[in-house]
Short mmCIF file of C-alpha atoms in Angstrom, two decimals:
data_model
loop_
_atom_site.label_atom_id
_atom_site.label_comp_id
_atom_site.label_asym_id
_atom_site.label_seq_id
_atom_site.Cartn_x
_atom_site.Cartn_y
_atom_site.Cartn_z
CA UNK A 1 -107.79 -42.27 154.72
CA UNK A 2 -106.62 -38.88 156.14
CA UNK A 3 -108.94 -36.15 154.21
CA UNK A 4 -105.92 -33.46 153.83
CA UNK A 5 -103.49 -36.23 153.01
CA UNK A 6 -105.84 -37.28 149.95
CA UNK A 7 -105.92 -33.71 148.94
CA UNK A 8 -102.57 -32.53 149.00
CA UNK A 9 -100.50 -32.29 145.76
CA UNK A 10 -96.90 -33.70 147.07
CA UNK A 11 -93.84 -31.85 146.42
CA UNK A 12 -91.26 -32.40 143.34
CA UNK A 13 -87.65 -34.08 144.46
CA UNK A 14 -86.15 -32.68 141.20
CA UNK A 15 -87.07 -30.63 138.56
CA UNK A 16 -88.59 -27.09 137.79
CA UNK A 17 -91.35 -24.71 139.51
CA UNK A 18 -92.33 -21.93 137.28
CA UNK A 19 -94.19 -19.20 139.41
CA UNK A 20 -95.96 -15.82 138.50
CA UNK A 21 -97.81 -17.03 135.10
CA UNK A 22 -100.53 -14.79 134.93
CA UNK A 23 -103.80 -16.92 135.44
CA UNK A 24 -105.43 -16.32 131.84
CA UNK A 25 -102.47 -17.76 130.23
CA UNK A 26 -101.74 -20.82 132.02
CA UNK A 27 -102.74 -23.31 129.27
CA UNK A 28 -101.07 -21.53 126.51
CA UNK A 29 -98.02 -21.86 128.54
CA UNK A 30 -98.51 -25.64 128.95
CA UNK A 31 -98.83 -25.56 125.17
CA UNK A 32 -95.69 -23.86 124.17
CA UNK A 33 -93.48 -26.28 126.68
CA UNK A 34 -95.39 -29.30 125.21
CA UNK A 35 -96.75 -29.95 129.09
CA UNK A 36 -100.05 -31.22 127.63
CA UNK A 37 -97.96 -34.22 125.74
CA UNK A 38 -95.57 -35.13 128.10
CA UNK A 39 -95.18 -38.69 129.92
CA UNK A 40 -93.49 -36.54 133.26
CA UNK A 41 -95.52 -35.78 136.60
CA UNK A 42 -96.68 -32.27 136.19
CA UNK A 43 -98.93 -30.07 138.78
CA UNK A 44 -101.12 -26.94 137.73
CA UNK A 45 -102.76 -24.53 139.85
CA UNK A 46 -104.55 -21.85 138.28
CA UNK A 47 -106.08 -18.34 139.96
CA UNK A 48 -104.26 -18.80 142.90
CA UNK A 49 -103.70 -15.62 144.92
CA UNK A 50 -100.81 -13.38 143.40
CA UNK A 51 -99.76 -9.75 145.32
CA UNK A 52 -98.43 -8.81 142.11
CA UNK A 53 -100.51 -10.42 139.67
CA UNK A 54 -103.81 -10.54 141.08
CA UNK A 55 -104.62 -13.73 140.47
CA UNK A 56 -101.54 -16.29 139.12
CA UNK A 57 -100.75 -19.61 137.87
CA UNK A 58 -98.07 -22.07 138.39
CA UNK A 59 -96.27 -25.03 137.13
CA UNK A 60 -94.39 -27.78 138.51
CA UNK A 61 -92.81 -30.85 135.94
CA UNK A 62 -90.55 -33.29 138.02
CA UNK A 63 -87.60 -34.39 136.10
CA UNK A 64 -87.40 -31.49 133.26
CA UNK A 65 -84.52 -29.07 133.23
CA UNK A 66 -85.42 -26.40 130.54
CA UNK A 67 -82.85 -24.88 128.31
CA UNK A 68 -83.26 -21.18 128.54
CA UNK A 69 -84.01 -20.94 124.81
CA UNK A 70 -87.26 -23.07 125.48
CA UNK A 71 -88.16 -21.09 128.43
CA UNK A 72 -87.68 -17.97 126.70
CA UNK A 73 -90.48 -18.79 124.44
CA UNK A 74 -92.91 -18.23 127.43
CA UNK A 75 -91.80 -14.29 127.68
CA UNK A 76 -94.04 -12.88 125.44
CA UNK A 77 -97.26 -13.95 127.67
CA UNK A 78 -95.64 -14.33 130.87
CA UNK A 79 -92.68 -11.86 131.17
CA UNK A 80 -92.35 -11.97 134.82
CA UNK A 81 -92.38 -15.45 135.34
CA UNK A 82 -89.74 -16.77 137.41
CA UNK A 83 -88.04 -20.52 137.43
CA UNK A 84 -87.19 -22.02 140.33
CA UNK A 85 -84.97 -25.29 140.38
CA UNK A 86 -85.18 -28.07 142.38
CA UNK A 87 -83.09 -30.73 143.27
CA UNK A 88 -83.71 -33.46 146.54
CA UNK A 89 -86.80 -30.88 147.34
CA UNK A 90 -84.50 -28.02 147.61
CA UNK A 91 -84.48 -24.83 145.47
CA UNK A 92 -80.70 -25.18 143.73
CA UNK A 93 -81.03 -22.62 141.54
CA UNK A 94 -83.54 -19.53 140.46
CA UNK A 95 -84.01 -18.17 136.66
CA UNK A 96 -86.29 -15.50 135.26
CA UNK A 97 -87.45 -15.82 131.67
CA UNK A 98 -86.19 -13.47 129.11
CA UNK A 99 -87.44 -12.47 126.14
CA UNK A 100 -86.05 -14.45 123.04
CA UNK A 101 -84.10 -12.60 119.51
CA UNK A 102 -86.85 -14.71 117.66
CA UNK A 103 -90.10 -15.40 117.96
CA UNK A 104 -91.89 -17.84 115.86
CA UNK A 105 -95.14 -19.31 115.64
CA UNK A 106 -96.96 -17.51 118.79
CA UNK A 107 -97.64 -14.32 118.44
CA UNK A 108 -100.11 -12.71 115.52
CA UNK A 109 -98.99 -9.88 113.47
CA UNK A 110 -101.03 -6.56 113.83
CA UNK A 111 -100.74 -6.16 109.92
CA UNK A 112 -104.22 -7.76 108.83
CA UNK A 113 -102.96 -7.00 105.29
CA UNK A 114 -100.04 -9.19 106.52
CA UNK A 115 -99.65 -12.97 104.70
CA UNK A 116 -99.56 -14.53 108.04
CA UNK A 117 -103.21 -13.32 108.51
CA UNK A 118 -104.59 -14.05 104.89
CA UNK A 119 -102.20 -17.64 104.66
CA UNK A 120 -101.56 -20.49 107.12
CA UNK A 121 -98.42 -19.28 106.97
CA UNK A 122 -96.38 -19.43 110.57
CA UNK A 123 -95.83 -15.86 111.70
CA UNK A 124 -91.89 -15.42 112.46
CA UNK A 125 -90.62 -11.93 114.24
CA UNK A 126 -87.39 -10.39 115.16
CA UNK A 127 -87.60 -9.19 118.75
CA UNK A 128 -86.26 -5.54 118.18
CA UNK A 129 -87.04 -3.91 121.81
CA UNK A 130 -87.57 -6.24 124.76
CA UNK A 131 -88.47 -3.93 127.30
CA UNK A 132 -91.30 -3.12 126.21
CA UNK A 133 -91.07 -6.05 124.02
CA UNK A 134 -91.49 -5.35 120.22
CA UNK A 135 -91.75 -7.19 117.61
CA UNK A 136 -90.80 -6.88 113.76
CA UNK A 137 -92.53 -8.92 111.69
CA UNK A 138 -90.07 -11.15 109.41
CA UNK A 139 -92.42 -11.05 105.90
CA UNK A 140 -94.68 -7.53 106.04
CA UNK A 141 -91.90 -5.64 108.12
CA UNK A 142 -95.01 -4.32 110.10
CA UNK A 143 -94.12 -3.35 114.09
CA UNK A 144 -96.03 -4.87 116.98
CA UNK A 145 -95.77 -3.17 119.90
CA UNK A 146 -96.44 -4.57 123.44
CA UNK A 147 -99.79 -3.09 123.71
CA UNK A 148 -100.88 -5.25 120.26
CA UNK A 149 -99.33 -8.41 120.88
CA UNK A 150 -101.99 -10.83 120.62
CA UNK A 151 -101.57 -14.85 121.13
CA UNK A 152 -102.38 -17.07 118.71
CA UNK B 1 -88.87 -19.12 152.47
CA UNK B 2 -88.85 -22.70 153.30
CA UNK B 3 -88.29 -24.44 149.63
CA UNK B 4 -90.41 -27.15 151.07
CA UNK B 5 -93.28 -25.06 151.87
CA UNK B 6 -93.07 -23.04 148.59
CA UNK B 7 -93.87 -26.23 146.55
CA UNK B 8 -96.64 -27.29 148.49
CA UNK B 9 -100.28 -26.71 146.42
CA UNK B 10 -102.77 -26.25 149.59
CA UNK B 11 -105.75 -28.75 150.02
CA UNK B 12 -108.80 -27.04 148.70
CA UNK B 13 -111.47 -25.36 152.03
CA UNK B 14 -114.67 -26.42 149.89
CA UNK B 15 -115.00 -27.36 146.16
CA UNK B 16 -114.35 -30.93 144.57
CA UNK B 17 -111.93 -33.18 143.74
CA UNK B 18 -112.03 -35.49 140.97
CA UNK B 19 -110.07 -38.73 141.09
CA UNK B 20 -108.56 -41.29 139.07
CA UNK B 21 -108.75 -39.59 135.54
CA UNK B 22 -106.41 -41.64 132.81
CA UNK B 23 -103.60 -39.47 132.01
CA UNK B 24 -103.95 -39.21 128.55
CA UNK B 25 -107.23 -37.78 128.99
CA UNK B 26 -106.65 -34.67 131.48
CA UNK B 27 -106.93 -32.10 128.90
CA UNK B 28 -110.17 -33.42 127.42
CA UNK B 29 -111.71 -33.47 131.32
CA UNK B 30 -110.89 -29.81 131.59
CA UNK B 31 -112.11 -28.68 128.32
CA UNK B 32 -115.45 -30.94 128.60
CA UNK B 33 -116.00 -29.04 132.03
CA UNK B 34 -115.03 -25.72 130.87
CA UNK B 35 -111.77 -25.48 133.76
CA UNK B 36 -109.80 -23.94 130.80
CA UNK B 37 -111.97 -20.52 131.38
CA UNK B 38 -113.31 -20.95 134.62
CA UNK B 39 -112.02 -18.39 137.07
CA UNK B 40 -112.02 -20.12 140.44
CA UNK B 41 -108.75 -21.72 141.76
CA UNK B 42 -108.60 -24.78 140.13
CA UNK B 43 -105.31 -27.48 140.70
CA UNK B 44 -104.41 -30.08 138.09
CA UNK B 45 -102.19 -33.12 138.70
CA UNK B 46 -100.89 -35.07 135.66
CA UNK B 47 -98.86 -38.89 135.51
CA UNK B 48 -99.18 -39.11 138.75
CA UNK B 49 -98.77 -42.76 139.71
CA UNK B 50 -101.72 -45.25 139.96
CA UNK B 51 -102.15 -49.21 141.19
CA UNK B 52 -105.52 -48.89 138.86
CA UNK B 53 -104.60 -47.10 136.09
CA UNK B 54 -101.01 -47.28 135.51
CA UNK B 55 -100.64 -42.88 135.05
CA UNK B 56 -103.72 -41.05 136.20
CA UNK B 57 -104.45 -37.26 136.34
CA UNK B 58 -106.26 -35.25 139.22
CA UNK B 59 -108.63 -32.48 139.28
CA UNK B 60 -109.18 -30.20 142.03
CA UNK B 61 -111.46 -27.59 141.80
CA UNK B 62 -112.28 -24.90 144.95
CA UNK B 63 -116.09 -23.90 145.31
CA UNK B 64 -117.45 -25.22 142.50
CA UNK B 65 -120.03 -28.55 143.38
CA UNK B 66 -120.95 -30.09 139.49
CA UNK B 67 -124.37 -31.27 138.93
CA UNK B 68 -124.57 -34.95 137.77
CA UNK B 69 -125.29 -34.21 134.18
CA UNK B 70 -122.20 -31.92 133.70
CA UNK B 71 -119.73 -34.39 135.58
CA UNK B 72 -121.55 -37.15 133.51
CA UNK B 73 -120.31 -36.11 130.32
CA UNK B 74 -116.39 -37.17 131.15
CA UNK B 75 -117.62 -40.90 131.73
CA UNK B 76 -117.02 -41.23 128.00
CA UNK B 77 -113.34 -40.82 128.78
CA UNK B 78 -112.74 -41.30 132.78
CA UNK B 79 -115.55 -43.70 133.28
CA UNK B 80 -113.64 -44.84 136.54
CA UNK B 81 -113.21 -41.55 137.92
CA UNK B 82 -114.25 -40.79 141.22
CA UNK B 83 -115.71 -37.06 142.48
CA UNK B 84 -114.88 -36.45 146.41
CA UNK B 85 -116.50 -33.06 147.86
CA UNK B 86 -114.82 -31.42 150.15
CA UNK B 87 -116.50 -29.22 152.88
CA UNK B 88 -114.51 -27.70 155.19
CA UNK B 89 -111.31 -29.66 154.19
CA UNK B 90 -113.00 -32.94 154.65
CA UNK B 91 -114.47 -35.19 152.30
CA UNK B 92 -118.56 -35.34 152.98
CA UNK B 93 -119.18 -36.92 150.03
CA UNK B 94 -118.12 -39.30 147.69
CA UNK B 95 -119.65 -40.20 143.87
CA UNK B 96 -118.90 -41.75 141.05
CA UNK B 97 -119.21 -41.20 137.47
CA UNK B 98 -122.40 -42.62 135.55
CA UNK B 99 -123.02 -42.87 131.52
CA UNK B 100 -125.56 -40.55 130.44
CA UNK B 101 -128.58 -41.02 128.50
CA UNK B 102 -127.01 -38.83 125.51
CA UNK B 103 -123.41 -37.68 124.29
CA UNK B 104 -123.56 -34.77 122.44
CA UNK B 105 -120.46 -33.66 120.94
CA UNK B 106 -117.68 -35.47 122.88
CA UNK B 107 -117.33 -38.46 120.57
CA UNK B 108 -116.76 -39.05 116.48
CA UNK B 109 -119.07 -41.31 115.13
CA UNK B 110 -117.16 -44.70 113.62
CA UNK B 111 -119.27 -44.56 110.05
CA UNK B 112 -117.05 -42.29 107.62
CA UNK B 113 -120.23 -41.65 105.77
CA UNK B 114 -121.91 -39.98 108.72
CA UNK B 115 -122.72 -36.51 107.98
CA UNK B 116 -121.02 -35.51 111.14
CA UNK B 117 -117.51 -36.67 109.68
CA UNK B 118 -118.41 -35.08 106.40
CA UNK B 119 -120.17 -31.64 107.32
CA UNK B 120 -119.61 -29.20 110.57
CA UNK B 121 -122.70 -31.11 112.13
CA UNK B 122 -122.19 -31.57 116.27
CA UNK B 123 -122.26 -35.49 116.97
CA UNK B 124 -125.22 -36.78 118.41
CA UNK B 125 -125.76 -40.09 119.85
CA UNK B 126 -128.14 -42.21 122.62
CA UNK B 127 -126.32 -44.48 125.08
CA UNK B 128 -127.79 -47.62 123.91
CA UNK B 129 -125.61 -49.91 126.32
CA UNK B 130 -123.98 -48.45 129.48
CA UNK B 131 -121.21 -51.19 130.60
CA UNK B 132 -119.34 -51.46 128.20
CA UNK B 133 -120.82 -48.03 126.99
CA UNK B 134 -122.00 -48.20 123.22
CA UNK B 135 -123.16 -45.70 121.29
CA UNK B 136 -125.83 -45.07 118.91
CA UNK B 137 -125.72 -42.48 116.75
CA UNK B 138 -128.76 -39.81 115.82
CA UNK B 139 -127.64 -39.42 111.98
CA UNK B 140 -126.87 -42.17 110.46
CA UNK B 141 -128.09 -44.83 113.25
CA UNK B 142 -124.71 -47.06 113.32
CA UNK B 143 -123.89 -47.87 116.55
CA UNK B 144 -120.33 -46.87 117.48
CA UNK B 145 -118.66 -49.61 120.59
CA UNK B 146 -116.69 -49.46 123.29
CA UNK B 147 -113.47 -50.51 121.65
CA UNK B 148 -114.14 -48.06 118.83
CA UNK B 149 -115.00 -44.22 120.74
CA UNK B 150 -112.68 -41.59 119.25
CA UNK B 151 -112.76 -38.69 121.59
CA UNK B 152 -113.02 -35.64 119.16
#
């Protein structure tokens, strides 16, 4: 067998490339979009080479078409990822993610006094600025700002 | 760009490739090797087709060569997996997977009564049988088969 041929990772007829995750959230990505459970051929690379990023990761899942609501859910960790569709091995069509009116169930609130951090209670925001996103927590009223967002 | 060319994930210069992982199991592979955290480019392919094993996943890892005792610990789960190294784009060598002597922490011992099921004690066990790998375990002493390994 032809050494390069066994090592190459073939390209997707149809479905969706998402470029410019940053590297450290890859798998909490693949979590969110329920990657890790689905049946559909998907390819990761991880701390691949990124001008912009420094070092990136990226996604491809033959076959899924995201809704933009479930994409959206990726903004908070990577906000400048972009989505490109593909269809017969062609790019048909190019999104960018944007952040969400709601976010639920990913983010922490910076309010330790907060019941999401004393409870297993799901945290649940309303996204009140999204450049810089910022995020109002639904049951303390407590604002996270970009620079505290942490991921659960 | 070329759209073909964009979805392309290069063949790795040096590093290794591991083969012929069961689908289901990709996740478990990466965390057992620590590829979640690791910082070198690292490529994952998941439900890819396989004659063997009906869905199989991929690994392929650049500049990172795994001793035997680290890339035994997956047998519990990929026990048909196959490593390739890669030097200089071509394959130089090729191994397999082997049982080790000891699992520690990978697998859930089958006794409920165990006081790893019933206290935050790691799992211990000695690989009493290798083909079909059985399990015996360093608490309680039942042995836990083949047919009945619960990846934790």
């Amino acid at each position: 067998m032809n050494a390069k041929k066994e090592l190459q990772v073939s390209a997707i007829e149809n479905g969706t490339v998402i470029d410019h995750i940053p590297a450290e959230y890859l798998f909490q990505v693949i979590n969110i979009l329920g990657l890790d459970t689905c049946g559909n051929s998907v390819t990761f690379g991880n701390n691949l080479g990124s001008d912009k990023l420094g070092k990136k990761a990226i996604i491809k899942v033959a076959d899924i078409f995201f809704e933009d609501d479930e994409i959206n859910k990726i903004s908070l960790i990577a906000p400048h990822a972009k989505l490109n569709i593909i269809k017969n091995y062609q790019v048909v069509e190019k999104k960018i993610v944007e952040s969400p009116d709601k976010v639920v169930g990913i983010a922490k609130c910076m309010n330790p006094k907060c019941i999401t951090n004393v409870e297993e209670v799901t945290t649940r925001f309303k996204v009140i600025e999204k450049t810089p996103i910022t995020l109002k927590c639904h049951y303390c009223e407590k604002i996270t700002d970009h620079k505290h967002i942490e991921i659960i």
